[in-house]
PDB file of C-alpha atoms in Angstrom:
ATOM      1  CA  UNK A  24      -0.010  -0.196  -0.013  1.00  0.00           C
ATOM      2  CA  UNK A  25       1.191   3.225  -0.776  1.00  0.00           C
ATOM      3  CA  UNK A  26      -0.674   5.349   1.847  1.00  0.00           C
ATOM      4  CA  UNK A  27      -2.051   8.139  -0.310  1.00  0.00           C
ATOM      5  CA  UNK A  28      -5.400   9.368   0.314  1.00  0.00           C
ATOM      6  CA  UNK A  29      -7.528  10.582  -2.561  1.00  0.00           C
ATOM      7  CA  UNK A  30     -10.776  12.616  -2.356  1.00  0.00           C
ATOM      8  CA  UNK A  31     -13.025  11.772  -5.417  1.00  0.00           C
ATOM      9  CA  UNK A  32     -15.817  14.482  -5.899  1.00  0.00           C
ATOM     10  CA  UNK A  33     -17.956  13.362  -8.833  1.00  0.00           C
ATOM     11  CA  UNK A  34     -21.818  13.291  -9.242  1.00  0.00           C
ATOM     12  CA  UNK A  35     -21.909  10.433 -11.693  1.00  0.00           C
ATOM     13  CA  UNK A  36     -22.267   7.411  -9.349  1.00  0.00           C
ATOM     14  CA  UNK A  37     -20.840   4.918 -11.684  1.00  0.00           C
ATOM     15  CA  UNK A  38     -17.856   6.855 -12.479  1.00  0.00           C
ATOM     16  CA  UNK A  39     -17.129   7.226  -8.767  1.00  0.00           C
ATOM     17  CA  UNK A  40     -17.372   3.695  -8.100  1.00  0.00           C
ATOM     18  CA  UNK A  41     -15.364   2.572 -11.134  1.00  0.00           C
ATOM     19  CA  UNK A  42     -12.661   4.980 -10.326  1.00  0.00           C
ATOM     20  CA  UNK A  43     -12.661   4.119  -6.688  1.00  0.00           C
ATOM     21  CA  UNK A  44     -12.325   0.284  -7.343  1.00  0.00           C
ATOM     22  CA  UNK A  45      -9.473   0.745  -9.665  1.00  0.00           C
ATOM     23  CA  UNK A  46      -7.504   3.191  -7.419  1.00  0.00           C
ATOM     24  CA  UNK A  47      -8.073   0.859  -4.324  1.00  0.00           C
ATOM     25  CA  UNK A  48      -6.621  -1.927  -6.475  1.00  0.00           C
ATOM     26  CA  UNK A  49      -3.400   0.444  -6.871  1.00  0.00           C
ATOM     27  CA  UNK A  50      -3.237   0.845  -3.137  1.00  0.00           C
ATOM     28  CA  UNK A  51      -4.985   4.128  -2.775  1.00  0.00           C
ATOM     29  CA  UNK A  52      -7.281   5.127   0.056  1.00  0.00           C
ATOM     30  CA  UNK A  53     -10.683   6.742  -1.683  1.00  0.00           C
ATOM     31  CA  UNK A  54     -13.029   8.832  -0.141  1.00  0.00           C
ATOM     32  CA  UNK A  55     -16.121   9.612  -2.304  1.00  0.00           C
ATOM     33  CA  UNK A  56     -18.385  12.845  -2.298  1.00  0.00           C
ATOM     34  CA  UNK A  57     -21.062  13.435  -4.890  1.00  0.00           C
ATOM     35  CA  UNK A  58     -20.692  17.386  -5.128  1.00  0.00           C
ATOM     36  CA  UNK A  59     -18.248  20.076  -4.036  1.00  0.00           C
ATOM     37  CA  UNK A  60     -20.056  20.775  -0.578  1.00  0.00           C
ATOM     38  CA  UNK A  61     -19.675  17.285   0.519  1.00  0.00           C
ATOM     39  CA  UNK A  62     -16.224  17.230  -0.650  1.00  0.00           C
ATOM     40  CA  UNK A  63     -15.294  20.181   1.554  1.00  0.00           C
ATOM     41  CA  UNK A  64     -17.148  18.619   4.545  1.00  0.00           C
ATOM     42  CA  UNK A  65     -14.874  15.500   3.975  1.00  0.00           C
ATOM     43  CA  UNK A  66     -11.823  17.629   4.015  1.00  0.00           C
ATOM     44  CA  UNK A  67     -12.320  18.577   7.554  1.00  0.00           C
ATOM     45  CA  UNK A  68     -12.517  14.905   8.477  1.00  0.00           C
ATOM     46  CA  UNK A  69      -9.797  13.216   6.564  1.00  0.00           C
ATOM     47  CA  UNK A  70      -6.216  13.860   5.652  1.00  0.00           C
ATOM     48  CA  UNK A  71      -6.165  14.053   1.811  1.00  0.00           C
ATOM     49  CA  UNK A  72      -3.161  13.930  -0.184  1.00  0.00           C
ATOM     50  CA  UNK A  73      -4.859  14.659  -3.839  1.00  0.00           C
ATOM     51  CA  UNK A  74      -8.318  15.491  -4.974  1.00  0.00           C
ATOM     52  CA  UNK A  75     -10.212  14.453  -8.408  1.00  0.00           C
ATOM     53  CA  UNK A  76     -12.692  17.082  -8.671  1.00  0.00           C
ATOM     54  CA  UNK A  77     -15.331  17.001 -11.466  1.00  0.00           C
ATOM     55  CA  UNK A  78     -16.083  20.394 -12.729  1.00  0.00           C
ATOM     56  CA  UNK A  79     -20.167  20.154 -13.588  1.00  0.00           C
ATOM     57  CA  UNK A  80     -21.914  19.096 -10.351  1.00  0.00           C
ATOM     58  CA  UNK A  81     -25.210  20.057  -8.570  1.00  0.00           C
ATOM     59  CA  UNK A  82     -25.245  21.897  -5.019  1.00  0.00           C
ATOM     60  CA  UNK A  83     -21.597  22.916  -5.603  1.00  0.00           C
ATOM     61  CA  UNK A  84     -19.482  22.792  -8.767  1.00  0.00           C
ATOM     62  CA  UNK A  85     -15.930  21.917  -8.932  1.00  0.00           C
ATOM     63  CA  UNK A  86     -14.586  25.332  -9.646  1.00  0.00           C
ATOM     64  CA  UNK A  87     -16.155  26.832  -6.648  1.00  0.00           C
ATOM     65  CA  UNK A  88     -15.200  23.837  -4.342  1.00  0.00           C
ATOM     66  CA  UNK A  89     -11.515  24.073  -5.549  1.00  0.00           C
ATOM     67  CA  UNK A  90     -11.634  28.201  -4.981  1.00  0.00           C
ATOM     68  CA  UNK A  91     -12.659  27.270  -1.459  1.00  0.00           C
ATOM     69  CA  UNK A  92     -10.368  24.679  -0.486  1.00  0.00           C
ATOM     70  CA  UNK A  93      -7.444  26.832  -2.070  1.00  0.00           C
ATOM     71  CA  UNK A  94      -7.861  29.163   1.110  1.00  0.00           C
ATOM     72  CA  UNK A  95      -6.827  26.288   3.397  1.00  0.00           C
ATOM     73  CA  UNK A  96      -4.968  23.249   1.565  1.00  0.00           C
ATOM     74  CA  UNK A  97      -2.309  23.134  -1.027  1.00  0.00           C
ATOM     75  CA  UNK A  98      -2.726  19.365  -2.193  1.00  0.00           C
ATOM     76  CA  UNK A  99      -2.860  18.630  -5.708  1.00  0.00           C
ATOM     77  CA  UNK A 100      -6.051  18.759  -7.499  1.00  0.00           C
ATOM     78  CA  UNK A 101      -7.142  17.161 -10.800  1.00  0.00           C
ATOM     79  CA  UNK A 102     -10.218  18.310 -12.784  1.00  0.00           C
ATOM     80  CA  UNK A 103     -12.415  16.031 -14.457  1.00  0.00           C
ATOM     81  CA  UNK A 104     -14.761  17.864 -17.213  1.00  0.00           C
ATOM     82  CA  UNK A 105     -16.710  16.663 -20.335  1.00  0.00           C
ATOM     83  CA  UNK A 106     -16.051  20.149 -21.442  1.00  0.00           C
ATOM     84  CA  UNK A 107     -13.048  20.521 -23.869  1.00  0.00           C
ATOM     85  CA  UNK A 108     -12.776  24.199 -24.774  1.00  0.00           C
ATOM     86  CA  UNK A 109      -9.599  25.842 -23.825  1.00  0.00           C
ATOM     87  CA  UNK A 110     -10.999  28.502 -21.824  1.00  0.00           C
ATOM     88  CA  UNK A 111     -12.579  26.029 -19.346  1.00  0.00           C
ATOM     89  CA  UNK A 112      -8.752  24.522 -18.974  1.00  0.00           C
ATOM     90  CA  UNK A 113      -7.547  27.837 -18.260  1.00  0.00           C
ATOM     91  CA  UNK A 114     -10.227  28.875 -15.814  1.00  0.00           C
ATOM     92  CA  UNK A 115      -9.907  25.536 -13.939  1.00  0.00           C
ATOM     93  CA  UNK A 116      -6.012  25.888 -13.955  1.00  0.00           C
ATOM     94  CA  UNK A 117      -6.165  29.517 -12.489  1.00  0.00           C
ATOM     95  CA  UNK A 118      -8.609  28.845  -9.923  1.00  0.00           C
ATOM     96  CA  UNK A 119      -6.182  26.249  -8.298  1.00  0.00           C
ATOM     97  CA  UNK A 120      -6.219  23.049 -10.261  1.00  0.00           C
ATOM     98  CA  UNK A 121      -2.814  21.391 -11.148  1.00  0.00           C
ATOM     99  CA  UNK A 122      -4.159  19.082 -13.818  1.00  0.00           C
ATOM    100  CA  UNK A 123      -7.141  18.729 -16.213  1.00  0.00           C
ATOM    101  CA  UNK A 124      -8.471  15.567 -17.845  1.00  0.00           C
ATOM    102  CA  UNK A 125     -11.417  15.478 -20.251  1.00  0.00           C
ATOM    103  CA  UNK A 126     -14.090  12.559 -20.221  1.00  0.00           C
ATOM    104  CA  UNK A 127     -14.112   9.874 -21.330  1.00  0.00           C
ATOM    105  CA  UNK A 128     -10.664   9.127 -19.737  1.00  0.00           C
ATOM    106  CA  UNK A 129      -8.637   5.653 -19.602  1.00  0.00           C
ATOM    107  CA  UNK A 130      -7.682   4.651 -15.970  1.00  0.00           C
ATOM    108  CA  UNK A 131      -4.158   4.159 -16.815  1.00  0.00           C
ATOM    109  CA  UNK A 132      -4.004   7.819 -17.876  1.00  0.00           C
ATOM    110  CA  UNK A 133      -5.536   8.901 -14.442  1.00  0.00           C
ATOM    111  CA  UNK A 134      -3.178   6.674 -12.542  1.00  0.00           C
ATOM    112  CA  UNK A 135      -0.129   8.364 -14.384  1.00  0.00           C
ATOM    113  CA  UNK A 136      -1.353  11.823 -13.594  1.00  0.00           C
ATOM    114  CA  UNK A 137      -1.829  10.994 -10.110  1.00  0.00           C
ATOM    115  CA  UNK A 138       1.641   9.426  -9.794  1.00  0.00           C
ATOM    116  CA  UNK A 139       3.043  12.686 -11.444  1.00  0.00           C
ATOM    117  CA  UNK A 140       1.071  14.818  -9.101  1.00  0.00           C
ATOM    118  CA  UNK A 141       1.984  13.269  -5.953  1.00  0.00           C
ATOM    119  CA  UNK A 142       5.651  13.098  -6.974  1.00  0.00           C
ATOM    120  CA  UNK A 143       5.582  16.763  -7.548  1.00  0.00           C
ATOM    121  CA  UNK A 144       3.660  17.563  -3.992  1.00  0.00           C
ATOM    122  CA  UNK A 145       6.732  15.736  -2.383  1.00  0.00           C
ATOM    123  CA  UNK A 146       9.511  17.339  -4.507  1.00  0.00           C
ATOM    124  CA  UNK A 147      10.449  14.582  -6.438  1.00  0.00           C
ATOM    125  CA  UNK A 148      11.431  14.269 -10.071  1.00  0.00           C
ATOM    126  CA  UNK A 149       7.987  14.178 -12.039  1.00  0.00           C
ATOM    127  CA  UNK A 150       8.870  13.006 -15.360  1.00  0.00           C
ATOM    128  CA  UNK A 151      11.362  10.141 -15.091  1.00  0.00           C
ATOM    129  CA  UNK A 152      12.870   7.383 -13.102  1.00  0.00           C
ATOM    130  CA  UNK A 153      16.393   6.262 -13.904  1.00  0.00           C
ATOM    131  CA  UNK A 154      18.936   3.384 -13.183  1.00  0.00           C
ATOM    132  CA  UNK A 155      22.259   2.859 -14.993  1.00  0.00           C
ATOM    133  CA  UNK A 156      21.641   4.160 -18.604  1.00  0.00           C
ATOM    134  CA  UNK A 157      17.970   3.361 -18.434  1.00  0.00           C
ATOM    135  CA  UNK A 158      15.251   6.126 -18.211  1.00  0.00           C
ATOM    136  CA  UNK A 159      11.717   5.621 -17.846  1.00  0.00           C
ATOM    137  CA  UNK A 160       9.393   8.693 -18.926  1.00  0.00           C
ATOM    138  CA  UNK A 161       6.675   8.532 -16.663  1.00  0.00           C
ATOM    139  CA  UNK A 162       4.314  10.733 -18.950  1.00  0.00           C
ATOM    140  CA  UNK A 163       5.102   8.823 -22.385  1.00  0.00           C
ATOM    141  CA  UNK A 164       5.591   5.530 -21.115  1.00  0.00           C
ATOM    142  CA  UNK A 165       8.833   5.222 -23.108  1.00  0.00           C
ATOM    143  CA  UNK A 166      11.759   3.213 -21.802  1.00  0.00           C
ATOM    144  CA  UNK A 167      14.995   4.401 -23.334  1.00  0.00           C
ATOM    145  CA  UNK A 168      18.652   3.996 -23.345  1.00  0.00           C
ATOM    146  CA  UNK A 169      21.020   6.173 -25.078  1.00  0.00           C
ATOM    147  CA  UNK A 170      20.843   3.645 -28.047  1.00  0.00           C
ATOM    148  CA  UNK A 171      17.010   3.792 -28.511  1.00  0.00           C
ATOM    149  CA  UNK A 172      13.627   3.380 -26.920  1.00  0.00           C
ATOM    150  CA  UNK A 173      10.444   1.453 -26.514  1.00  0.00           C
ATOM    151  CA  UNK A 174       6.974   2.869 -25.826  1.00  0.00           C
ATOM    152  CA  UNK A 175       5.721   0.310 -23.145  1.00  0.00           C
ATOM    153  CA  UNK A 176       2.148  -1.088 -22.722  1.00  0.00           C
ATOM    154  CA  UNK A 177       0.379  -0.349 -19.593  1.00  0.00           C
ATOM    155  CA  UNK A 178       1.033  -3.158 -17.679  1.00  0.00           C
ATOM    156  CA  UNK A 179       4.853  -3.125 -18.847  1.00  0.00           C
ATOM    157  CA  UNK A 180       4.964   0.387 -17.670  1.00  0.00           C
ATOM    158  CA  UNK A 181       3.547  -0.154 -14.296  1.00  0.00           C
ATOM    159  CA  UNK A 182       5.617  -3.222 -13.977  1.00  0.00           C
ATOM    160  CA  UNK A 183       8.892  -1.325 -14.831  1.00  0.00           C
ATOM    161  CA  UNK A 184       7.851   1.566 -12.616  1.00  0.00           C
ATOM    162  CA  UNK A 185       7.771  -0.631  -9.835  1.00  0.00           C
ATOM    163  CA  UNK A 186      10.885  -2.062 -10.483  1.00  0.00           C
ATOM    164  CA  UNK A 187      12.692   1.385 -10.896  1.00  0.00           C
ATOM    165  CA  UNK A 188      10.797   2.632  -7.865  1.00  0.00           C
ATOM    166  CA  UNK A 189      12.316  -0.186  -5.664  1.00  0.00           C
ATOM    167  CA  UNK A 190      15.787  -0.720  -7.129  1.00  0.00           C
ATOM    168  CA  UNK A 191      17.793  -3.595  -5.828  1.00  0.00           C
ATOM    169  CA  UNK A 192      15.009  -4.609  -3.611  1.00  0.00           C
ATOM    170  CA  UNK A 193      13.132  -8.138  -4.085  1.00  0.00           C
ATOM    171  CA  UNK A 194       9.248  -7.633  -5.218  1.00  0.00           C
ATOM    172  CA  UNK A 195       7.375 -10.676  -4.680  1.00  0.00           C
ATOM    173  CA  UNK A 196       5.274 -12.091  -7.567  1.00  0.00           C
ATOM    174  CA  UNK A 197       2.170 -11.723  -5.471  1.00  0.00           C
ATOM    175  CA  UNK A 198       2.808  -8.023  -5.062  1.00  0.00           C
ATOM    176  CA  UNK A 199       2.953  -7.491  -8.988  1.00  0.00           C
ATOM    177  CA  UNK A 200      -0.424  -9.199  -9.098  1.00  0.00           C
ATOM    178  CA  UNK A 201      -1.911  -7.227  -6.459  1.00  0.00           C
ATOM    179  CA  UNK A 202      -0.724  -3.759  -7.554  1.00  0.00           C
ATOM    180  CA  UNK A 203      -1.130  -4.385 -11.348  1.00  0.00           C
ATOM    181  CA  UNK A 204      -3.909  -7.003 -11.813  1.00  0.00           C
ATOM    182  CA  UNK A 205      -5.686  -6.056  -8.657  1.00  0.00           C
ATOM    183  CA  UNK A 206      -6.450  -7.722  -5.389  1.00  0.00           C
ATOM    184  CA  UNK A 207      -9.428  -9.967  -6.728  1.00  0.00           C
ATOM    185  CA  UNK A 208      -7.911 -10.788  -9.971  1.00  0.00           C
ATOM    186  CA  UNK A 209      -8.331 -14.349 -11.530  1.00  0.00           C
ATOM    187  CA  UNK A 210      -4.701 -13.734 -13.359  1.00  0.00           C
ATOM    188  CA  UNK A 211      -2.192 -16.371 -12.257  1.00  0.00           C
ATOM    189  CA  UNK A 212       1.523 -16.033 -11.257  1.00  0.00           C
ATOM    190  CA  UNK A 213       2.758 -17.204 -14.755  1.00  0.00           C
ATOM    191  CA  UNK A 214       1.346 -13.769 -16.237  1.00  0.00           C
ATOM    192  CA  UNK A 215       3.747 -11.961 -14.224  1.00  0.00           C
ATOM    193  CA  UNK A 216       6.632 -13.841 -15.892  1.00  0.00           C
ATOM    194  CA  UNK A 217       5.418 -13.254 -19.308  1.00  0.00           C
ATOM    195  CA  UNK A 218       5.525  -9.509 -18.698  1.00  0.00           C
ATOM    196  CA  UNK A 219       9.010  -9.720 -17.055  1.00  0.00           C
ATOM    197  CA  UNK A 220       9.933 -11.739 -20.192  1.00  0.00           C
ATOM    198  CA  UNK A 221       8.883  -8.988 -22.239  1.00  0.00           C
ATOM    199  CA  UNK A 222      10.725  -6.250 -20.284  1.00  0.00           C
ATOM    200  CA  UNK A 223      14.008  -8.364 -20.248  1.00  0.00           C
ATOM    201  CA  UNK A 224      13.863  -8.590 -23.891  1.00  0.00           C
ATOM    202  CA  UNK A 225      13.324  -4.999 -24.385  1.00  0.00           C
ATOM    203  CA  UNK A 226      16.314  -3.969 -21.961  1.00  0.00           C
ATOM    204  CA  UNK A 227      18.626  -6.388 -23.832  1.00  0.00           C
ATOM    205  CA  UNK A 228      17.804  -4.961 -27.033  1.00  0.00           C
ATOM    206  CA  UNK A 229      18.408  -1.471 -25.653  1.00  0.00           C
ATOM    207  CA  UNK A 230      21.868  -2.539 -24.259  1.00  0.00           C
ATOM    208  CA  UNK A 231      20.599  -1.594 -20.779  1.00  0.00           C
ATOM    209  CA  UNK A 232      23.357  -1.682 -17.926  1.00  0.00           C
ATOM    210  CA  UNK A 233      20.645  -2.976 -15.342  1.00  0.00           C
ATOM    211  CA  UNK A 234      18.733  -6.396 -15.737  1.00  0.00           C
ATOM    212  CA  UNK A 235      15.563  -8.005 -14.053  1.00  0.00           C
ATOM    213  CA  UNK A 236      16.867 -10.777 -11.939  1.00  0.00           C
ATOM    214  CA  UNK A 237      14.663 -13.661 -10.916  1.00  0.00           C
ATOM    215  CA  UNK A 238      14.726 -15.212  -7.204  1.00  0.00           C
ATOM    216  CA  UNK A 239      13.291 -18.622  -7.922  1.00  0.00           C
ATOM    217  CA  UNK A 240       9.837 -18.789  -6.056  1.00  0.00           C
ATOM    218  CA  UNK A 241      10.241 -15.394  -4.674  1.00  0.00           C
ATOM    219  CA  UNK A 242      10.156 -12.694  -7.028  1.00  0.00           C
ATOM    220  CA  UNK A 243      12.179 -10.035  -9.178  1.00  0.00           C
ATOM    221  CA  UNK A 244      14.524  -7.229  -8.750  1.00  0.00           C
ATOM    222  CA  UNK A 245      16.164  -4.595 -10.955  1.00  0.00           C
ATOM    223  CA  UNK A 246      19.942  -4.889 -10.374  1.00  0.00           C
ATOM    224  CA  UNK A 247      22.837  -3.427 -12.384  1.00  0.00           C
ATOM    225  CA  UNK A 248      24.782  -5.545 -14.451  1.00  0.00           C
ATOM    226  CA  UNK A 249      28.453  -6.430 -12.940  1.00  0.00           C
TER     227      UNK A 249
END
């Protein structure tokens, strides 16, 4: 569990529940509110690391809520909206939002934005993870070395991010399953090996100075090549 707490303020119940289920599978705590007024009340009761706020809501809209929360809080805010006009984005960002996503959006893109925003709030590098001559771009999903690059699939990216975030540490196979496929997944442990194999081939093709090591019946770690 990463321990981050997310406030999700959205009047569409299906979107709220779908996003919560996904984010909980990624280790986040999620607190729901269906309008801005409920969201502000939750802020008084719970410590929050990031808020995802819909723009158009009854009772209190997301822009009004964000303007009010900015009087007391400085955690990252990501706006969600069906509106795509540039003026709406500018208004949202000027009022205190840190990022803006238009509906419909993919769960993986939202996850990437959340991770980038929480890194900003902690003063960490927001765009990349590195080890040896390998770099993983957290916004484009590109895995690269000085000799070339590959754009990773969603699960490859998540797996590589875990390895680079836990350099030289053994990550149990079950941990990959829980974080990437979800706690209630029907996937079996061999699927992790399949994606590890994809990544090992890509690293070798790029002439990487790091490699994924296998600890039999235990897990995987990212190590520098001697």
